[in-house]
C-alpha cells in the first residue's frame, strides 16, 4: 500500500521550474522522504533554522525539530504511508 501513495521517484525534486518556484516564495519549503530524510530546503528554511542547505540535505528531520515534534510528525507520516489517509489538518 505504501508504494501506492508515494510519488514515482520524485522527478519534481530535480525540476528547475519547481526549484525556481520554491525559491521565489517567502514561505519555508522543506521536502522530506518517507524515512524523514531532508531532500530539499529553500532559502526561507535556511533563514528560519540557521543552517545552509548543504548542512541539512541528507540529514534527518530531527536535525531541525525538537524530539517530541519529530516523533509526532514521524508517526503521522507513517500512518499516511500505510493508509493513504491524511490525519493532519494543514489549515
GROMACS .gro file of C-alpha atoms in nm:
model
   91
    1UNK     CA    1   0.000   0.000   0.000
    2UNK     CA    2   0.280   0.245   0.084
    3UNK     CA    3   0.409   0.243  -0.273
    4UNK     CA    4   0.062   0.344  -0.392
    5UNK     CA    5   0.079   0.677  -0.210
    6UNK     CA    6   0.440   0.770  -0.286
    7UNK     CA    7   0.511   0.975  -0.599
    8UNK     CA    8   0.719   0.779  -0.851
    9UNK     CA    9   1.085   0.861  -0.779
   10UNK     CA   10   1.005   1.230  -0.713
   11UNK     CA   11   1.103   1.357  -1.060
   12UNK     CA   12   0.989   1.704  -0.948
   13UNK     CA   13   1.275   1.725  -0.699
   14UNK     CA   14   1.527   1.785  -0.975
   15UNK     CA   15   1.291   2.000  -1.180
   16UNK     CA   16   1.432   2.352  -1.228
   17UNK     CA   17   1.086   2.512  -1.251
   18UNK     CA   18   0.982   2.373  -0.914
   19UNK     CA   19   1.306   2.486  -0.756
   20UNK     CA   20   1.259   2.837  -0.901
   21UNK     CA   21   0.906   2.846  -0.760
   22UNK     CA   22   1.015   2.722  -0.418
   23UNK     CA   23   1.298   2.973  -0.401
   24UNK     CA   24   1.073   3.263  -0.508
   25UNK     CA   25   0.810   3.220  -0.236
   26UNK     CA   26   0.867   3.364   0.112
   27UNK     CA   27   0.729   3.057   0.293
   28UNK     CA   28   0.958   2.782   0.415
   29UNK     CA   29   0.959   2.474   0.190
   30UNK     CA   30   1.122   2.153   0.306
   31UNK     CA   31   1.095   1.821   0.122
   32UNK     CA   32   1.147   1.506   0.329
   33UNK     CA   33   1.125   1.148   0.213
   34UNK     CA   34   0.944   0.854   0.371
   35UNK     CA   35   1.212   0.800   0.635
   36UNK     CA   36   1.225   1.171   0.734
   37UNK     CA   37   1.547   1.246   0.548
   38UNK     CA   38   1.563   1.606   0.425
   39UNK     CA   39   1.591   1.616   0.046
   40UNK     CA   40   1.543   1.989  -0.021
   41UNK     CA   41   1.513   2.318   0.168
   42UNK     CA   42   1.456   2.665   0.026
   43UNK     CA   43   1.617   2.990   0.141
   44UNK     CA   44   1.330   3.062   0.384
   45UNK     CA   45   1.402   2.737   0.571
   46UNK     CA   46   1.771   2.821   0.581
   47UNK     CA   47   1.694   3.161   0.734
   48UNK     CA   48   1.446   3.011   0.980
   49UNK     CA   49   1.671   2.737   1.120
   50UNK     CA   50   2.012   2.894   1.065
   51UNK     CA   51   2.164   2.612   0.860
   52UNK     CA   52   2.272   2.617   0.494
   53UNK     CA   53   2.102   2.376   0.255
   54UNK     CA   54   2.424   2.175   0.233
   55UNK     CA   55   2.413   2.122   0.610
   56UNK     CA   56   2.052   2.000   0.601
   57UNK     CA   57   2.020   1.799   0.280
   58UNK     CA   58   2.063   1.430   0.355
   59UNK     CA   59   2.018   1.482   0.730
   60UNK     CA   60   1.725   1.355   0.935
   61UNK     CA   61   1.438   1.593   1.007
   62UNK     CA   62   1.531   1.563   1.375
   63UNK     CA   63   1.819   1.800   1.300
   64UNK     CA   64   1.575   2.094   1.293
   65UNK     CA   65   1.282   1.976   1.507
   66UNK     CA   66   1.251   1.919   1.880
   67UNK     CA   67   1.240   1.542   1.951
   68UNK     CA   68   0.874   1.539   2.057
   69UNK     CA   69   0.764   1.721   1.740
   70UNK     CA   70   0.976   1.499   1.516
   71UNK     CA   71   0.836   1.184   1.681
   72UNK     CA   72   0.477   1.303   1.637
   73UNK     CA   73   0.536   1.401   1.273
   74UNK     CA   74   0.704   1.066   1.205
   75UNK     CA   75   0.400   0.886   1.339
   76UNK     CA   76   0.165   1.094   1.127
   77UNK     CA   77   0.374   1.032   0.815
   78UNK     CA   78   0.396   0.657   0.885
   79UNK     CA   79   0.019   0.638   0.921
   80UNK     CA   80  -0.028   0.825   0.593
   81UNK     CA   81   0.213   0.596   0.409
   82UNK     CA   82   0.033   0.288   0.547
   83UNK     CA   83  -0.324   0.406   0.486
   84UNK     CA   84  -0.312   0.688   0.231
   85UNK     CA   85  -0.535   0.889   0.463
   86UNK     CA   86  -0.438   1.232   0.592
   87UNK     CA   87  -0.467   1.284   0.964
   88UNK     CA   88  -0.312   1.630   0.991
   89UNK     CA   89  -0.521   1.938   0.922
   90UNK     CA   90  -0.296   2.185   0.734
   91UNK     CA   91  -0.546   2.471   0.762
   0.00000   0.00000   0.00000
